[in-house]
Structure formats: C-alpha cells, structure tokens
Tab-separated table of C-alpha atoms in Angstrom:
chain	number	residue	atom	x	y	z
P	6	UNK	CA	-0.347	29.935	-12.953
P	7	UNK	CA	-1.078	31.588	-9.635
P	8	UNK	CA	-3.873	34.047	-9.186
P	9	UNK	CA	-3.119	37.499	-7.755
P	10	UNK	CA	-2.623	37.803	-4.030
P	11	UNK	CA	-5.902	38.276	-2.209
P	12	UNK	CA	-6.245	39.795	1.235
P	13	UNK	CA	-8.640	37.688	3.253
P	14	UNK	CA	-10.355	39.604	6.065
P	15	UNK	CA	-7.135	41.229	7.192
P	16	UNK	CA	-8.077	42.220	10.731
P	17	UNK	CA	-6.040	42.201	13.907
P	18	UNK	CA	-8.666	41.169	16.473
P	19	UNK	CA	-12.161	40.384	15.129
P	20	UNK	CA	-11.560	36.663	14.783
P	21	UNK	CA	-9.683	36.114	17.993
P	22	UNK	CA	-12.599	35.152	20.213
P	23	UNK	CA	-14.583	32.394	18.437
P	24	UNK	CA	-12.428	29.915	20.338
P	25	UNK	CA	-10.619	29.765	23.633
P	26	UNK	CA	-7.259	31.524	23.381
P	27	UNK	CA	-5.470	30.256	26.461
P	28	UNK	CA	-7.417	32.751	28.539
P	29	UNK	CA	-6.491	30.910	31.735
P	30	UNK	CA	-2.816	31.852	31.178
P	31	UNK	CA	-1.562	35.130	32.687
P	32	UNK	CA	1.663	36.646	31.316
P	33	UNK	CA	3.392	39.424	33.274
P	34	UNK	CA	6.465	41.474	32.522
P	35	UNK	CA	9.383	41.863	34.930
P	36	UNK	CA	8.254	43.704	38.045
P	37	UNK	CA	4.598	43.664	37.011
P	38	UNK	CA	2.057	42.609	39.637
P	39	UNK	CA	-0.822	40.216	39.055
P	40	UNK	CA	-3.095	42.797	40.679
P	41	UNK	CA	-2.203	45.619	38.307
P	42	UNK	CA	-4.904	46.610	35.845
P	43	UNK	CA	-3.782	46.650	32.217
P	44	UNK	CA	-5.436	48.000	29.073
P	45	UNK	CA	-4.673	48.846	25.471
P	46	UNK	CA	-6.347	49.760	22.207
P	47	UNK	CA	-5.460	49.680	18.533
P	48	UNK	CA	-7.033	51.496	15.569
P	49	UNK	CA	-6.676	49.689	12.261
P	50	UNK	CA	-7.292	50.118	8.563
P	51	UNK	CA	-7.389	47.355	5.959
P	52	UNK	CA	-8.716	46.453	2.530
P	53	UNK	CA	-9.930	43.188	1.002
P	54	UNK	CA	-11.663	41.921	-2.119
P	55	UNK	CA	-14.938	41.201	-0.330
P	56	UNK	CA	-15.056	44.119	2.120
P	57	UNK	CA	-13.488	47.039	0.321
P	58	UNK	CA	-11.755	49.493	2.657
P	59	UNK	CA	-12.443	49.131	6.367
P	60	UNK	CA	-11.652	51.125	9.465
P	61	UNK	CA	-11.955	49.812	12.985
P	62	UNK	CA	-10.718	49.765	16.536
P	63	UNK	CA	-9.835	46.971	18.952
P	64	UNK	CA	-9.135	47.014	22.656
P	65	UNK	CA	-8.508	44.891	25.713
P	66	UNK	CA	-8.385	45.088	29.484
P	67	UNK	CA	-6.855	42.705	32.007
P	68	UNK	CA	-7.333	42.405	35.747
P	69	UNK	CA	-10.329	44.733	35.862
P	70	UNK	CA	-12.800	42.539	37.761
P	71	UNK	CA	-10.506	39.824	39.078
P	72	UNK	CA	-6.716	39.539	38.743
P	73	UNK	CA	-6.960	36.869	36.027
P	74	UNK	CA	-9.934	38.213	34.045
P	75	UNK	CA	-9.626	39.825	30.627
P	76	UNK	CA	-11.924	41.492	28.121
P	77	UNK	CA	-11.525	41.922	24.369
P	78	UNK	CA	-13.549	43.870	21.862
P	79	UNK	CA	-13.424	45.102	18.299
P	80	UNK	CA	-15.611	46.784	15.706
P	81	UNK	CA	-15.192	47.876	12.109
P	82	UNK	CA	-17.190	49.321	9.232
P	83	UNK	CA	-16.343	49.116	5.538
P	84	UNK	CA	-16.841	51.002	2.297
P	85	UNK	CA	-19.318	48.372	1.033
P	86	UNK	CA	-21.560	48.771	4.112
P	87	UNK	CA	-20.313	45.698	5.959
P	88	UNK	CA	-20.022	45.852	9.740
P	89	UNK	CA	-18.692	43.679	12.560
P	90	UNK	CA	-18.956	43.865	16.353
P	91	UNK	CA	-17.285	41.333	18.615
P	92	UNK	CA	-16.421	40.992	22.286
P	93	UNK	CA	-15.361	38.518	24.944
P	94	UNK	CA	-15.048	38.325	28.706
P	95	UNK	CA	-12.658	35.592	29.786
P	96	UNK	CA	-11.421	33.824	32.856
P	97	UNK	CA	-14.126	34.779	35.350
P	98	UNK	CA	-13.833	32.809	38.586
P	99	UNK	CA	-17.309	32.432	40.163
P	100	UNK	CA	-15.941	30.908	43.372
P	101	UNK	CA	-12.954	32.464	45.124
P	102	UNK	CA	-9.942	30.143	44.860
P	103	UNK	CA	-12.086	27.755	42.809
P	104	UNK	CA	-10.968	25.804	39.759
P	105	UNK	CA	-13.936	26.664	37.561
P	106	UNK	CA	-13.390	29.480	35.046
P	107	UNK	CA	-15.972	30.960	32.664
P	108	UNK	CA	-15.480	32.549	29.239
P	109	UNK	CA	-18.150	34.329	27.186
P	110	UNK	CA	-18.137	35.538	23.598
P	111	UNK	CA	-20.473	37.381	21.215
P	112	UNK	CA	-20.164	38.220	17.507
P	113	UNK	CA	-22.569	40.198	15.314
P	114	UNK	CA	-21.765	40.933	11.688
P	115	UNK	CA	-23.271	41.856	8.336
P	116	UNK	CA	-21.221	41.248	5.191
P	117	UNK	CA	-22.564	42.442	1.846
P	118	UNK	CA	-20.308	40.193	-0.255
P	119	UNK	CA	-19.942	36.958	1.696
P	120	UNK	CA	-18.667	33.779	0.049
P	121	UNK	CA	-19.711	30.217	0.956
P	122	UNK	CA	-18.342	27.135	-0.797
P	123	UNK	CA	-21.765	25.553	-1.082
P	124	UNK	CA	-23.556	25.726	-4.409
P	125	UNK	CA	-25.290	23.684	-7.115
P	126	UNK	CA	-22.767	22.428	-9.680
P	127	UNK	CA	-23.060	21.292	-13.323
P	128	UNK	CA	-23.880	17.574	-13.803
P	129	UNK	CA	-20.942	15.241	-13.315
P	130	UNK	CA	-18.848	17.635	-11.223
P	131	UNK	CA	-17.780	17.013	-7.600
P	132	UNK	CA	-19.879	18.679	-4.873
P	133	UNK	CA	-18.914	22.247	-3.983
P	134	UNK	CA	-16.287	22.348	-1.247
P	135	UNK	CA	-15.181	18.730	-1.700
P	136	UNK	CA	-11.507	17.884	-2.151
P	137	UNK	CA	-11.648	17.859	-5.976
P	138	UNK	CA	-14.249	20.599	-6.331
P	139	UNK	CA	-14.018	23.523	-8.719
P	140	UNK	CA	-12.742	26.631	-6.871
P	141	UNK	CA	-15.432	28.637	-8.699
P	142	UNK	CA	-18.226	26.582	-7.087
P	143	UNK	CA	-19.378	29.006	-4.431
P	144	UNK	CA	-22.322	31.186	-3.459
P	145	UNK	CA	-22.044	34.909	-2.753
P	146	UNK	CA	-24.604	37.184	-1.173
P	147	UNK	CA	-25.517	39.397	1.759
P	148	UNK	CA	-24.949	37.553	5.022
P	149	UNK	CA	-25.921	38.292	8.639
P	150	UNK	CA	-24.552	36.383	11.606
P	151	UNK	CA	-25.125	36.191	15.343
P	152	UNK	CA	-22.846	33.931	17.380
P	153	UNK	CA	-22.440	33.648	21.133
P	154	UNK	CA	-21.008	31.095	23.519
P	155	UNK	CA	-20.396	30.364	27.194
P	156	UNK	CA	-17.458	28.159	28.098
P	157	UNK	CA	-17.115	26.495	31.510
P	158	UNK	CA	-13.548	25.303	32.129
P	159	UNK	CA	-12.363	23.157	35.008
P	160	UNK	CA	-8.631	23.170	35.721
P	161	UNK	CA	-7.728	19.731	37.059
P	162	UNK	CA	-5.652	19.657	40.305
P	163	UNK	CA	-2.805	17.660	38.781
P	164	UNK	CA	0.552	18.425	37.200
P	165	UNK	CA	1.515	22.102	37.156
P	166	UNK	CA	-1.955	23.086	38.410
P	167	UNK	CA	-1.919	20.983	41.551
P	168	UNK	CA	-1.656	24.005	43.854
P	169	UNK	CA	-3.085	26.833	41.730
P	170	UNK	CA	-5.458	26.699	38.710
P	171	UNK	CA	-4.157	30.026	37.359
P	172	UNK	CA	-0.875	29.716	35.478
P	173	UNK	CA	1.201	32.899	35.910
P	174	UNK	CA	4.268	33.362	33.702
P	175	UNK	CA	7.008	35.955	34.171
P	176	UNK	CA	8.551	37.272	30.962
P	177	UNK	CA	11.855	38.967	30.217
P	178	UNK	CA	11.795	40.897	26.942
P	179	UNK	CA	8.797	38.783	25.926
P	180	UNK	CA	10.560	35.451	26.449
P	181	UNK	CA	9.901	33.046	29.291
P	182	UNK	CA	11.623	33.899	32.545
P	183	UNK	CA	9.740	31.690	34.985
P	184	UNK	CA	6.418	29.906	35.292
P	185	UNK	CA	4.701	26.609	36.075
P	186	UNK	CA	6.737	23.567	34.987
P	187	UNK	CA	6.048	22.392	31.445
P	188	UNK	CA	7.811	20.992	28.419
P	189	UNK	CA	9.425	18.144	30.334
P	190	UNK	CA	8.566	14.439	30.271
P	191	UNK	CA	4.949	13.720	29.301
P	192	UNK	CA	3.155	12.838	32.512
P	193	UNK	CA	-0.122	14.699	33.211
P	194	UNK	CA	0.118	13.861	36.901
P	195	UNK	CA	3.476	15.645	37.222
P	196	UNK	CA	3.844	18.140	34.363
P	197	UNK	CA	1.700	20.421	32.254
P	198	UNK	CA	-1.819	21.793	32.574
P	199	UNK	CA	-4.942	19.696	32.056
P	200	UNK	CA	-8.310	21.368	31.484
P	201	UNK	CA	-11.778	19.967	30.839
P	202	UNK	CA	-14.318	22.290	29.251
P	203	UNK	CA	-18.001	22.397	28.342
P	204	UNK	CA	-19.099	25.153	25.992
P	205	UNK	CA	-22.608	26.107	24.931
P	206	UNK	CA	-22.603	27.598	21.426
P	207	UNK	CA	-25.217	29.255	19.238
P	208	UNK	CA	-24.938	30.569	15.669
P	209	UNK	CA	-27.549	32.076	13.374
P	210	UNK	CA	-26.550	32.922	9.824
P	211	UNK	CA	-28.563	33.909	6.772
P	212	UNK	CA	-27.788	34.804	3.167
P	213	UNK	CA	-29.946	36.805	0.770
P	214	UNK	CA	-29.694	38.243	-2.742
P	215	UNK	CA	-27.307	35.394	-3.485
P	216	UNK	CA	-25.650	34.265	-6.698
P	217	UNK	CA	-24.359	30.827	-7.688
P	218	UNK	CA	-20.998	31.865	-9.087
P	219	UNK	CA	-20.167	28.850	-11.284
P	220	UNK	CA	-23.641	28.777	-12.828
P	221	UNK	CA	-23.550	32.519	-13.495
P	222	UNK	CA	-27.052	33.125	-12.146
P	223	UNK	CA	-28.553	36.524	-11.517
P	224	UNK	CA	-29.028	37.479	-7.839
P	225	UNK	CA	-31.828	35.412	-6.315
P	226	UNK	CA	-34.221	37.486	-4.216
P	227	UNK	CA	-34.657	34.926	-1.438
P	228	UNK	CA	-33.291	34.344	2.045
P	229	UNK	CA	-31.740	31.124	3.310
P	230	UNK	CA	-30.766	30.643	6.934
P	231	UNK	CA	-29.017	28.103	9.145
P	232	UNK	CA	-29.105	27.820	12.921
P	233	UNK	CA	-27.068	25.661	15.218
P	234	UNK	CA	-26.823	25.324	18.978
P	235	UNK	CA	-25.333	22.690	21.192
P	236	UNK	CA	-22.488	21.669	23.434
P	237	UNK	CA	-18.764	21.340	22.859
P	238	UNK	CA	-16.978	19.022	25.291
P	239	UNK	CA	-13.206	19.410	25.182
P	240	UNK	CA	-10.128	18.136	26.971
P	241	UNK	CA	-6.703	19.772	26.744
P	242	UNK	CA	-3.337	18.725	28.110
P	243	UNK	CA	-0.757	21.458	27.572
P	244	UNK	CA	2.739	20.309	28.487
P	245	UNK	CA	4.642	23.232	26.958
P	246	UNK	CA	7.018	25.652	28.638
P	247	UNK	CA	4.935	28.757	27.748
P	248	UNK	CA	1.524	28.168	26.096
P	249	UNK	CA	1.354	31.544	24.319
P	250	UNK	CA	4.678	30.997	22.545
P	251	UNK	CA	5.879	27.412	23.100
P	252	UNK	CA	9.547	26.548	22.643
P	253	UNK	CA	9.429	22.941	23.809
P	254	UNK	CA	6.955	20.283	24.869
P	255	UNK	CA	3.662	19.057	23.464
P	256	UNK	CA	-0.053	19.762	23.488
P	257	UNK	CA	-3.108	17.569	22.882
P	258	UNK	CA	-6.687	18.788	22.437
P	259	UNK	CA	-9.772	16.618	21.887
P	260	UNK	CA	-13.213	18.027	21.014
P	261	UNK	CA	-16.728	16.617	20.763
P	262	UNK	CA	-19.299	18.958	19.176
P	263	UNK	CA	-22.956	18.008	19.421
P	264	UNK	CA	-26.014	19.825	18.095
P	265	UNK	CA	-28.979	17.880	19.484
P	266	UNK	CA	-31.455	19.377	17.023
P	267	UNK	CA	-33.262	21.222	19.815
P	268	UNK	CA	-34.710	24.736	20.055
P	269	UNK	CA	-34.430	26.443	16.654
P	270	UNK	CA	-31.602	24.255	15.329
P	271	UNK	CA	-31.627	23.485	11.595
P	272	UNK	CA	-30.687	19.873	12.325
P	273	UNK	CA	-28.644	17.611	14.566
P	274	UNK	CA	-24.984	16.749	13.953
P	275	UNK	CA	-21.970	15.343	15.812
P	276	UNK	CA	-18.346	16.190	15.090
P	277	UNK	CA	-15.135	14.838	16.635
P	278	UNK	CA	-11.770	16.624	16.421
P	279	UNK	CA	-8.228	16.034	17.647
P	280	UNK	CA	-5.188	18.318	17.535
P	281	UNK	CA	-1.681	17.098	18.419
P	282	UNK	CA	1.240	19.545	18.580
P	283	UNK	CA	4.947	19.105	19.298
P	284	UNK	CA	7.638	21.757	19.822
P	285	UNK	CA	11.428	21.410	19.647
P	286	UNK	CA	13.741	24.086	21.061
P	287	UNK	CA	16.683	24.484	18.665
P	288	UNK	CA	18.509	26.867	20.989
P	289	UNK	CA	20.008	30.308	20.512
P	290	UNK	CA	22.604	31.513	18.019
P	291	UNK	CA	24.576	34.626	17.127
P	292	UNK	CA	21.590	35.920	15.150
P	293	UNK	CA	18.556	34.567	17.002
P	294	UNK	CA	17.308	34.597	20.593
P	295	UNK	CA	15.043	31.640	19.899
P	296	UNK	CA	14.661	28.969	17.211
P	297	UNK	CA	11.755	26.528	17.430
P	298	UNK	CA	10.403	23.743	15.231
P	299	UNK	CA	6.598	23.542	15.624
P	300	UNK	CA	4.611	20.576	14.283
P	301	UNK	CA	0.860	19.964	14.269
P	302	UNK	CA	-1.503	17.190	13.218
P	303	UNK	CA	-5.245	17.940	13.164
P	304	UNK	CA	-8.127	15.709	12.150
P	305	UNK	CA	-11.929	15.897	12.166
P	306	UNK	CA	-14.877	13.612	11.458
P	307	UNK	CA	-18.633	14.253	11.435
P	308	UNK	CA	-19.741	10.820	12.550
P	309	UNK	CA	-23.443	11.032	11.600
P	310	UNK	CA	-22.855	12.727	8.211
P	311	UNK	CA	-25.136	11.240	5.526
P	312	UNK	CA	-25.151	12.097	1.825
P	313	UNK	CA	-28.588	11.428	0.339
P	314	UNK	CA	-29.364	10.074	-3.179
P	315	UNK	CA	-30.393	13.554	-4.367
P	316	UNK	CA	-26.973	14.932	-3.381
P	317	UNK	CA	-28.116	16.725	-0.230
P	318	UNK	CA	-26.454	16.032	3.118
P	319	UNK	CA	-28.152	15.239	6.417
P	320	UNK	CA	-26.520	15.937	9.811
P	321	UNK	CA	-24.151	18.462	8.280
P	322	UNK	CA	-22.504	21.136	10.467
P	323	UNK	CA	-22.948	24.720	9.246
P	324	UNK	CA	-20.005	26.868	8.051
P	325	UNK	CA	-17.233	27.409	10.647
P	326	UNK	CA	-18.065	24.108	12.332
P	327	UNK	CA	-17.157	20.575	11.337
P	328	UNK	CA	-14.462	19.270	8.987
P	329	UNK	CA	-13.250	22.415	7.207
P	330	UNK	CA	-9.921	23.467	5.711
P	331	UNK	CA	-8.862	26.909	4.548
P	332	UNK	CA	-8.542	30.063	6.607
P	333	UNK	CA	-6.559	31.161	9.631
P	334	UNK	CA	-5.294	27.794	10.928
P	335	UNK	CA	-5.300	25.066	8.253
P	336	UNK	CA	-4.280	25.500	4.581
P	337	UNK	CA	-3.835	29.240	4.967
P	338	UNK	CA	-3.415	29.885	1.212
P	339	UNK	CA	-7.101	29.053	0.697
P	340	UNK	CA	-10.254	31.005	1.468
P	341	UNK	CA	-11.997	30.303	4.761
P	342	UNK	CA	-14.094	27.137	4.468
P	343	UNK	CA	-12.778	26.392	0.960
P	344	UNK	CA	-12.867	22.627	1.631
P	345	UNK	CA	-15.460	20.812	3.725
P	346	UNK	CA	-16.759	17.251	3.883
P	347	UNK	CA	-17.423	14.470	6.356
P	348	UNK	CA	-13.755	14.116	7.333
P	349	UNK	CA	-10.565	16.158	7.209
P	350	UNK	CA	-6.882	15.930	8.039
P	351	UNK	CA	-4.169	18.598	8.210
P	352	UNK	CA	-0.387	18.571	8.670
P	353	UNK	CA	1.650	21.696	9.502
P	354	UNK	CA	5.350	22.345	10.088
P	355	UNK	CA	6.798	25.725	11.062
P	356	UNK	CA	10.313	26.969	11.821
P	357	UNK	CA	10.081	29.994	14.116
P	358	UNK	CA	12.975	32.462	14.483
P	359	UNK	CA	13.131	35.389	16.931
P	360	UNK	CA	16.002	37.682	15.805
P	361	UNK	CA	18.243	39.389	18.322
P	362	UNK	CA	17.882	42.571	16.304
P	363	UNK	CA	14.829	44.407	17.627
P	364	UNK	CA	14.477	47.871	16.037
P	365	UNK	CA	10.736	48.181	16.722
P	366	UNK	CA	11.168	49.328	20.315
P	367	UNK	CA	13.036	52.379	19.016
P	368	UNK	CA	10.084	53.609	16.942
P	369	UNK	CA	8.182	56.173	19.095
P	370	UNK	CA	4.669	55.340	17.879
P	371	UNK	CA	5.211	51.613	18.403
P	372	UNK	CA	6.343	51.966	22.006
P	373	UNK	CA	2.707	52.139	23.067
P	374	UNK	CA	2.102	48.554	21.891
P	375	UNK	CA	4.865	47.154	24.124
P	376	UNK	CA	6.419	45.077	21.348
P	377	UNK	CA	9.001	42.786	22.972
P	378	UNK	CA	10.087	40.818	19.906
P	379	UNK	CA	9.298	39.975	16.325
P	380	UNK	CA	9.412	36.538	14.756
P	381	UNK	CA	9.789	35.100	11.263
P	382	UNK	CA	8.135	31.721	10.684
P	383	UNK	CA	8.324	29.928	7.308
P	384	UNK	CA	5.786	27.104	7.147
P	385	UNK	CA	4.450	24.304	4.967
P	386	UNK	CA	1.001	22.700	5.172
P	387	UNK	CA	-0.814	19.764	3.603
P	388	UNK	CA	-4.292	18.348	4.076
P	389	UNK	CA	-7.522	17.240	2.504
P	390	UNK	CA	-11.194	16.524	3.108
P	391	UNK	CA	-12.972	13.292	2.200
P	392	UNK	CA	-16.455	11.686	2.231
P	393	UNK	CA	-15.215	8.872	4.495
P	394	UNK	CA	-12.705	8.489	7.305
P	395	UNK	CA	-10.191	5.918	6.054
P	396	UNK	CA	-6.482	5.557	5.271
P	397	UNK	CA	-6.850	7.368	1.918
P	398	UNK	CA	-7.639	10.523	3.877
P	399	UNK	CA	-4.124	10.652	5.312
P	400	UNK	CA	-1.994	10.332	2.180
P	401	UNK	CA	-3.841	10.629	-1.158
P	402	UNK	CA	-4.481	13.817	-3.165
P	403	UNK	CA	-3.354	16.171	-0.424
P	404	UNK	CA	-3.731	19.898	-0.985
P	405	UNK	CA	-0.708	21.964	0.019
P	406	UNK	CA	0.632	25.438	0.582
P	407	UNK	CA	3.791	27.194	1.729
P	408	UNK	CA	4.175	30.541	3.384
P	409	UNK	CA	5.813	32.770	5.918
P	410	UNK	CA	4.473	34.348	9.080
P	411	UNK	CA	5.502	37.582	10.770
P	412	UNK	CA	4.636	37.552	14.481
P	413	UNK	CA	4.936	40.178	17.208
P	414	UNK	CA	4.750	39.904	20.971
P	415	UNK	CA	2.589	42.959	21.744
P	416	UNK	CA	0.911	43.570	25.117
P	417	UNK	CA	2.244	40.119	26.143
P	418	UNK	CA	0.172	38.424	23.410
P	419	UNK	CA	1.254	37.079	20.020
P	420	UNK	CA	-0.084	38.880	16.943
P	421	UNK	CA	0.549	37.198	13.595
P	422	UNK	CA	0.400	38.049	9.917
P	423	UNK	CA	0.597	34.961	7.678
P	424	UNK	CA	1.148	34.999	3.915
P	425	UNK	CA	0.601	31.679	2.116
P	426	UNK	CA	0.749	30.450	-1.489
P	427	UNK	CA	-1.050	27.345	-2.769
P	428	UNK	CA	-2.468	25.712	-5.876
P	429	UNK	CA	-5.379	28.157	-6.147
P	430	UNK	CA	-3.630	31.406	-5.288
P	431	UNK	CA	-2.447	33.297	-2.233
P	432	UNK	CA	-3.925	34.756	0.939
P	433	UNK	CA	-2.935	36.988	3.824
P	434	UNK	CA	-4.374	36.448	7.303
P	435	UNK	CA	-3.988	38.453	10.497
P	436	UNK	CA	-4.819	36.939	13.844
P	437	UNK	CA	-4.120	36.838	17.558
P	438	UNK	CA	-2.172	33.792	18.847
P	439	UNK	CA	0.244	31.349	17.307
P	440	UNK	CA	-1.249	28.799	14.872
P	441	UNK	CA	-2.829	25.664	16.366
P	442	UNK	CA	-2.871	27.240	19.848
P	443	UNK	CA	-6.654	27.343	20.276
P	444	UNK	CA	-8.838	24.698	21.909
P	445	UNK	CA	-11.668	24.742	19.358
P	446	UNK	CA	-13.624	26.672	16.777
C-alpha cells in the first residue's frame, strides 16, 4: 500500500545552483541581441511536510556585467522558522575573448525539521540508507548548512567551439531555430561542445536536538557536524542540438571528487561518477510540436570507502555528495538521499511531448514569465546502491519508480515539476533544468 503523497521541498529555484546548469549556453529569442540586458523575478508559495508553509522570491539577470554572464538568487522563510538564501554568478570571462569561464555559488540555510538517512539501527538490520534498509531508519533534527563553490571551466577549441567558446542559440517559440552544430555524428573534433572544469567546493553542515526515528528516542541535546572541502575535476562532451532542451544527440559527463582531508575537513574521500545520456527525435505530429525519447545511465563509486568492524565507515562523503539516490534527479519518488552506499547505479527513460496547444500565453498574469511552451514527460526509473562495485549492482534488487513531469520554457530556461510514485510512496519535486542536464552535484 502506498503512503500519502508528500511534497518534498517544492521550490522553483533554491536548488538550481549546487551544480553547473549549462551556464555557458546563451539562449536568445527571435530578434533579441546578445548585448541586451535581461531580468526577471518570481514570488512563490509552497508547503511541505518538513517545512510547513513557505513564502519566497527568486530572480535572475542576464548580460549585466558581460554579454554571457548571468546571476540567480532566491530566498524563502517558512512557518516552522526555516530559512534559505542562495545565489550564483555564472559565466564570468576574466580574459576578453578567452576560453576560461568562472561560476560561483553560495547557499546558507537553516531547517528545523531536517531528515538524514543515517542512524543507529536495531541489531541484525541493514545499515540506514543501504539498499535494503528500513525507510524509517533516519535522523531528524535542526540543521544548519553553509555551501559555496568556485568553478573554473575551460571550453576546448574543438568541435562546435572551435571559433567561439560561447554557444549562442536562437529560439523560435522556445524551440531551436539556429545554433552551433550538435546532435550529429559523435566526433568531438567536429561536433558538439567539450568542456573541462575544476571546481573548489566547501560544505559545513550540523544537526542538533536530533532524534533517531526508528529507535524512538527523545531529542538528544547535542550537536554533530560534518565539513568537507576539495576539488571536483569534470569533463563534459555535449553533442546535442540544444543543451537546455535536447531533441537529438548525446552527452557524456565524467566527475572526480576529492576531499584531501585538509583544512577543517572531517575526513578524506574520493568519488568517481559518470553520466551518459542519449536523445532521439521522434518528429512532429498533428498534436505535438516535438516528441523526444530521453535516456540516461548514471553510476558512482567512492573508491576509498571502508566499512569498519564496528559498523562505522571511513572515507565516506557527507550528504549530497557521493553515491546517493533519491531526490531531484535519480529515483524521484524517494526522499533526497534516501539511499547511499559505496556504489550506485541509475537508469532513466523519459518520453517528452510538447503539445501544439499553448493556452498559457493567453493568460495575462503568465505573460510576464515568457512561457513559450509546456511539456508532458512520463518517465520510469530504476537503480540501487551497494557496498561494492560489481555486476550485481547493475541488475539485482533494483528500486524503481514511475512518474510524470510537467515542464515549461520560461525566460528561455526549462522549469520542471516532477511527480513520481515508488515502493515507499510518492514525491513532488520542482527544479530548474531538464533531468540529467547538470554536470555535477
């Protein structure tokens, strides 16, 4: 029997910046100039089990400092005294006509009812967060977080970027009109965009007045904290026709995360990730302007992970890093970080339809958001975590979910609302960008 639908941090923008969101791509409408300054803002209201009722505002600017730069920001407060502030400045070019671009991001939050799937469990039960773990094995408490990062991206002078590192796309009613070549035969020297990045990341998180849910303990008047800092080396080859809303082509992203155990880090760890995506254009029809099959395979392994005889783990990435499933991108029916272990694998298939019928542009209040199209995307996902990286990881005891996404092209960016149902219940997530379109966590 399924549990009632839960709304999981239903916010439009607060989670959009923890990873690179194709900031080096510029999308312009017909007749719009690269040198025009653009801006927009959006008030929002939402409710969730862990936050209560929240009210917030989000905004963006584009082209304010340089033609390709953009800024994002959001903030909200809730009825249970939680608060979040987040902002990013993307695509800064320190050298005129250079190929180096810089992104920056900061997040500060305080949640008074935060859940982590890490907890002592009764004897004989699987560790909390493992593939066969009890969904009630979690810790709740008051959590504070500070995260910031600086990402240095070098756009290689090959393929579509041979002459210009900034990819400018012209749109017609939100669909691709013209742009750099992509989606053709896979050859990085001739097609697509290849980017190498190095990101410095830092996260501090603590939890206090916490309760071990499965054990039914009273709130513990202590504070636990975890700190991580390090470097993320990543390589992306994007051979799609339009990276923000691909209709054909493929994309490969490889990440190496390394916390060296320096400064105030809680411990060293090393994580490897790979994401492979493929898109098939199924053409137009009497009812739809676009039909696309989107497939993704994602896998992760923490190579120095070590489970000790007492059950503790050495060289373990903190929450939001490492081999995790559940949340906005993988196994969306499950809570964020529901599953975590040394290794993980995820499979996703979506069918994306953009109807010809577009009534939203006739609604006066919605005209401000420049909504070009809406999209319906049924999807299915499967995946699991495991204590070792072997063939069993790929096929045995996979968790699953099914769902449907509603996406909008607003301000030339994709906004999505995904509803998913799985073995442990249902979740709703709101987010910027299509699934599996980011380069890292």
